[in-house]
Amino acid sequence: MTILFVLGIIVLVSVSVLTYMNTKDQTSDHDFISESFDRISVLEKIESTVSEASVFRRAYLLSGDEQLVSSFNSAYRQSDSLFINLRFKYNEFPKRLALTDSLKSFVSEFFMNLRDGIELQRSKGNNPKLHKSINDRSKITQIEIKNLAER
């Protein structure tokens, strides 16, 4: 009888330990998945901001409406805050942090190309031949941004 009682206690303790370990693993997995979704969400917002800025630039090219430039500048500021957030989320992952820095440099280059196009339009008008090289550089940079964001 005593042996059965001791075996019962050992089984209960074992089950409790296994349940605790399983719950702990599930919690850590849930946290990791949640953080991954947060990072993906920030990356998608960055891509969306880049696309939005490109639309503002094209709309400005067609209309010359200066309010679109302020929307463009707002998109640029938003991308900066998103990168600060993303760097914070990737702080523990050096390889991902390096990719984030590369992505930030491409996004900065993209916005500089668009800003150069705005300045060119202000000074020389919206002749499509003048803007072709800037538009081509912007498209290439936007493709690089998309590729890096997918990594």
PDB file of C-alpha atoms in Angstrom:
ATOM      1  CA  MET A   1       0.000   0.000   0.000  1.00  0.00           C
ATOM      2  CA  THR A   2       2.800   2.399   0.872  1.00  0.00           C
ATOM      3  CA  ILE A   3       4.507   1.573  -2.430  1.00  0.00           C
ATOM      4  CA  LEU A   4       1.344   2.448  -4.365  1.00  0.00           C
ATOM      5  CA  PHE A   5       1.007   5.684  -2.417  1.00  0.00           C
ATOM      6  CA  VAL A   6       4.644   6.675  -3.204  1.00  0.00           C
ATOM      7  CA  LEU A   7       4.215   5.698  -6.871  1.00  0.00           C
ATOM      8  CA  GLY A   8       1.046   7.801  -7.052  1.00  0.00           C
ATOM      9  CA  ILE A   9       2.848  10.844  -5.647  1.00  0.00           C
ATOM     10  CA  ILE A  10       5.744  10.332  -8.096  1.00  0.00           C
ATOM     11  CA  VAL A  11       3.286  10.125 -11.008  1.00  0.00           C
ATOM     12  CA  LEU A  12       1.482  13.287  -9.852  1.00  0.00           C
ATOM     13  CA  VAL A  13       4.765  15.189  -9.487  1.00  0.00           C
ATOM     14  CA  SER A  14       5.932  13.965 -12.910  1.00  0.00           C
ATOM     15  CA  VAL A  15       2.679  15.003 -14.557  1.00  0.00           C
ATOM     16  CA  SER A  16       2.863  18.416 -12.866  1.00  0.00           C
ATOM     17  CA  VAL A  17       6.448  18.962 -14.058  1.00  0.00           C
ATOM     18  CA  LEU A  18       5.588  17.889 -17.612  1.00  0.00           C
ATOM     19  CA  THR A  19       2.507  20.136 -17.644  1.00  0.00           C
ATOM     20  CA  TYR A  20       4.573  23.078 -16.416  1.00  0.00           C
ATOM     21  CA  MET A  21       7.261  22.492 -19.077  1.00  0.00           C
ATOM     22  CA  ASN A  22       4.641  22.140 -21.817  1.00  0.00           C
ATOM     23  CA  THR A  23       2.882  25.346 -20.752  1.00  0.00           C
ATOM     24  CA  LYS A  24       6.203  27.190 -20.599  1.00  0.00           C
ATOM     25  CA  ASP A  25       7.107  26.007 -24.139  1.00  0.00           C
ATOM     26  CA  GLN A  26       3.704  27.014 -25.473  1.00  0.00           C
ATOM     27  CA  THR A  27       4.010  30.458 -23.898  1.00  0.00           C
ATOM     28  CA  SER A  28       7.479  31.036 -25.353  1.00  0.00           C
ATOM     29  CA  ASP A  29       6.303  29.813 -28.774  1.00  0.00           C
ATOM     30  CA  HIS A  30       3.309  32.130 -28.607  1.00  0.00           C
ATOM     31  CA  ASP A  31       5.532  35.082 -27.683  1.00  0.00           C
ATOM     32  CA  PHE A  32       7.946  34.298 -30.518  1.00  0.00           C
ATOM     33  CA  ILE A  33       5.116  34.017 -33.054  1.00  0.00           C
ATOM     34  CA  SER A  34       3.535  37.219 -31.810  1.00  0.00           C
ATOM     35  CA  GLU A  35       6.851  39.090 -32.102  1.00  0.00           C
ATOM     36  CA  SER A  36       7.367  37.672 -35.600  1.00  0.00           C
ATOM     37  CA  PHE A  37       3.957  38.917 -36.681  1.00  0.00           C
ATOM     38  CA  ASP A  38       4.753  42.334 -35.204  1.00  0.00           C
ATOM     39  CA  ARG A  39       8.000  42.504 -37.200  1.00  0.00           C
ATOM     40  CA  ILE A  40       6.265  41.414 -40.384  1.00  0.00           C
ATOM     41  CA  SER A  41       3.594  44.045 -39.796  1.00  0.00           C
ATOM     42  CA  VAL A  42       6.226  46.782 -39.456  1.00  0.00           C
ATOM     43  CA  LEU A  43       7.982  45.599 -42.632  1.00  0.00           C
ATOM     44  CA  GLU A  44       4.671  45.647 -44.515  1.00  0.00           C
ATOM     45  CA  LYS A  45       3.997  49.168 -43.233  1.00  0.00           C
ATOM     46  CA  ILE A  46       7.412  50.257 -44.500  1.00  0.00           C
ATOM     47  CA  GLU A  47       6.679  48.781 -47.939  1.00  0.00           C
ATOM     48  CA  SER A  48       3.274  50.452 -47.909  1.00  0.00           C
ATOM     49  CA  THR A  49       4.821  53.799 -46.968  1.00  0.00           C
ATOM     50  CA  VAL A  50       7.308  53.510 -49.834  1.00  0.00           C
ATOM     51  CA  SER A  51       4.516  52.722 -52.294  1.00  0.00           C
ATOM     52  CA  GLU A  52       2.412  55.558 -50.923  1.00  0.00           C
ATOM     53  CA  ALA A  53       5.294  58.008 -51.324  1.00  0.00           C
ATOM     54  CA  SER A  54       5.740  56.871 -54.907  1.00  0.00           C
ATOM     55  CA  VAL A  55       2.061  57.542 -55.567  1.00  0.00           C
ATOM     56  CA  PHE A  56       2.355  61.010 -54.014  1.00  0.00           C
ATOM     57  CA  ARG A  57       5.380  61.710 -56.222  1.00  0.00           C
ATOM     58  CA  ARG A  58       3.546  60.614 -59.385  1.00  0.00           C
ATOM     59  CA  ALA A  59       0.494  62.630 -58.429  1.00  0.00           C
ATOM     60  CA  TYR A  60       2.712  65.673 -57.878  1.00  0.00           C
ATOM     61  CA  LEU A  61       4.348  65.085 -61.251  1.00  0.00           C
ATOM     62  CA  LEU A  62       0.933  65.163 -62.904  1.00  0.00           C
ATOM     63  CA  SER A  63      -0.759  67.910 -60.920  1.00  0.00           C
ATOM     64  CA  GLY A  64       1.977  70.078 -59.399  1.00  0.00           C
ATOM     65  CA  ASP A  65      -0.091  70.291 -56.193  1.00  0.00           C
ATOM     66  CA  GLU A  66       2.276  71.310 -53.366  1.00  0.00           C
ATOM     67  CA  GLN A  67       0.076  69.634 -50.742  1.00  0.00           C
ATOM     68  CA  LEU A  68       1.229  66.291 -52.149  1.00  0.00           C
ATOM     69  CA  VAL A  69       4.799  67.234 -51.246  1.00  0.00           C
ATOM     70  CA  SER A  70       3.805  67.619 -47.592  1.00  0.00           C
ATOM     71  CA  SER A  71       2.129  64.181 -47.784  1.00  0.00           C
ATOM     72  CA  PHE A  72       5.345  62.838 -49.291  1.00  0.00           C
ATOM     73  CA  ASN A  73       7.384  64.363 -46.438  1.00  0.00           C
ATOM     74  CA  SER A  74       4.949  62.868 -43.938  1.00  0.00           C
ATOM     75  CA  ALA A  75       5.486  59.415 -45.492  1.00  0.00           C
ATOM     76  CA  TYR A  76       9.248  59.919 -45.139  1.00  0.00           C
ATOM     77  CA  ARG A  77       8.924  60.793 -41.442  1.00  0.00           C
ATOM     78  CA  GLN A  78       6.640  57.816 -40.927  1.00  0.00           C
ATOM     79  CA  SER A  79       9.208  55.476 -42.483  1.00  0.00           C
ATOM     80  CA  ASP A  80      11.863  56.813 -40.110  1.00  0.00           C
ATOM     81  CA  SER A  81       9.705  56.073 -37.068  1.00  0.00           C
ATOM     82  CA  LEU A  82       8.930  52.603 -38.429  1.00  0.00           C
ATOM     83  CA  PHE A  83      12.653  51.891 -38.766  1.00  0.00           C
ATOM     84  CA  ILE A  84      13.264  52.946 -35.174  1.00  0.00           C
ATOM     85  CA  ASN A  85      10.544  50.512 -34.145  1.00  0.00           C
ATOM     86  CA  LEU A  86      11.969  47.745 -36.351  1.00  0.00           C
ATOM     87  CA  ARG A  87      15.513  48.221 -35.039  1.00  0.00           C
ATOM     88  CA  PHE A  88      14.160  47.883 -31.519  1.00  0.00           C
ATOM     89  CA  LYS A  89      12.369  44.643 -32.441  1.00  0.00           C
ATOM     90  CA  TYR A  90      15.488  43.172 -34.106  1.00  0.00           C
ATOM     91  CA  ASN A  91      17.860  44.289 -31.370  1.00  0.00           C
ATOM     92  CA  GLU A  92      18.537  40.673 -30.326  1.00  0.00           C
ATOM     93  CA  PHE A  93      19.192  39.435 -33.884  1.00  0.00           C
ATOM     94  CA  PRO A  94      22.424  40.895 -35.339  1.00  0.00           C
ATOM     95  CA  LYS A  95      21.923  39.391 -38.783  1.00  0.00           C
ATOM     96  CA  ARG A  96      18.384  40.797 -39.043  1.00  0.00           C
ATOM     97  CA  LEU A  97      19.620  44.108 -37.687  1.00  0.00           C
ATOM     98  CA  ALA A  98      22.182  44.298 -40.509  1.00  0.00           C
ATOM     99  CA  LEU A  99      19.427  43.592 -43.064  1.00  0.00           C
ATOM    100  CA  THR A 100      17.320  46.300 -41.429  1.00  0.00           C
ATOM    101  CA  ASP A 101      20.183  48.782 -41.812  1.00  0.00           C
ATOM    102  CA  SER A 102      20.529  47.834 -45.483  1.00  0.00           C
ATOM    103  CA  LEU A 103      16.798  48.233 -45.964  1.00  0.00           C
ATOM    104  CA  LYS A 104      16.909  51.650 -44.306  1.00  0.00           C
ATOM    105  CA  SER A 105      19.668  52.793 -46.654  1.00  0.00           C
ATOM    106  CA  PHE A 106      17.633  51.661 -49.694  1.00  0.00           C
ATOM    107  CA  VAL A 107      14.530  53.422 -48.370  1.00  0.00           C
ATOM    108  CA  SER A 108      16.565  56.591 -47.765  1.00  0.00           C
ATOM    109  CA  GLU A 109      17.963  56.357 -51.302  1.00  0.00           C
ATOM    110  CA  PHE A 110      14.437  55.859 -52.644  1.00  0.00           C
ATOM    111  CA  PHE A 111      13.149  58.952 -50.868  1.00  0.00           C
ATOM    112  CA  MET A 112      16.185  60.951 -52.045  1.00  0.00           C
ATOM    113  CA  ASN A 113      15.439  59.935 -55.642  1.00  0.00           C
ATOM    114  CA  LEU A 114      11.837  61.022 -55.267  1.00  0.00           C
ATOM    115  CA  ARG A 115      12.884  64.262 -53.593  1.00  0.00           C
ATOM    116  CA  ASP A 116      15.339  64.906 -56.464  1.00  0.00           C
ATOM    117  CA  GLY A 117      12.454  64.409 -58.875  1.00  0.00           C
ATOM    118  CA  ILE A 118      10.353  66.951 -56.992  1.00  0.00           C
ATOM    119  CA  GLU A 119      13.184  69.474 -57.043  1.00  0.00           C
ATOM    120  CA  LEU A 120      13.794  68.832 -60.746  1.00  0.00           C
ATOM    121  CA  GLN A 121      10.127  69.401 -61.483  1.00  0.00           C
ATOM    122  CA  ARG A 122      10.112  72.628 -59.473  1.00  0.00           C
ATOM    123  CA  SER A 123      13.133  73.955 -61.354  1.00  0.00           C
ATOM    124  CA  LYS A 124      12.648  72.611 -64.894  1.00  0.00           C
ATOM    125  CA  GLY A 125       9.045  71.464 -65.171  1.00  0.00           C
ATOM    126  CA  ASN A 126       7.607  68.029 -65.706  1.00  0.00           C
ATOM    127  CA  ASN A 127       9.149  67.025 -69.013  1.00  0.00           C
ATOM    128  CA  PRO A 128       9.097  63.194 -68.943  1.00  0.00           C
ATOM    129  CA  LYS A 129      12.541  62.983 -70.576  1.00  0.00           C
ATOM    130  CA  LEU A 130      14.102  64.867 -67.675  1.00  0.00           C
ATOM    131  CA  HIS A 131      12.518  62.568 -65.119  1.00  0.00           C
ATOM    132  CA  LYS A 132      13.228  59.228 -66.807  1.00  0.00           C
ATOM    133  CA  SER A 133      16.543  58.502 -65.076  1.00  0.00           C
ATOM    134  CA  ILE A 134      15.185  59.423 -61.651  1.00  0.00           C
ATOM    135  CA  ASN A 135      12.084  57.308 -62.205  1.00  0.00           C
ATOM    136  CA  ASP A 136      14.197  54.361 -63.349  1.00  0.00           C
ATOM    137  CA  ARG A 137      16.456  54.615 -60.283  1.00  0.00           C
ATOM    138  CA  SER A 138      13.394  54.818 -58.052  1.00  0.00           C
ATOM    139  CA  LYS A 139      11.878  51.691 -59.602  1.00  0.00           C
ATOM    140  CA  ILE A 140      15.115  49.732 -59.171  1.00  0.00           C
ATOM    141  CA  THR A 141      15.433  50.882 -55.571  1.00  0.00           C
ATOM    142  CA  GLN A 142      11.814  49.988 -54.883  1.00  0.00           C
ATOM    143  CA  ILE A 143      12.457  46.454 -56.185  1.00  0.00           C
ATOM    144  CA  GLU A 144      15.496  46.163 -53.890  1.00  0.00           C
ATOM    145  CA  ILE A 145      13.371  47.332 -50.963  1.00  0.00           C
ATOM    146  CA  LYS A 146      10.770  44.691 -51.694  1.00  0.00           C
ATOM    147  CA  ASN A 147      13.418  41.960 -51.982  1.00  0.00           C
ATOM    148  CA  LEU A 148      15.082  42.930 -48.693  1.00  0.00           C
ATOM    149  CA  ALA A 149      11.749  43.185 -46.879  1.00  0.00           C
ATOM    150  CA  GLU A 150      10.878  39.660 -47.990  1.00  0.00           C
ATOM    151  CA  ARG A 151      14.090  38.272 -46.497  1.00  0.00           C
TER     152      ARG A 151
END
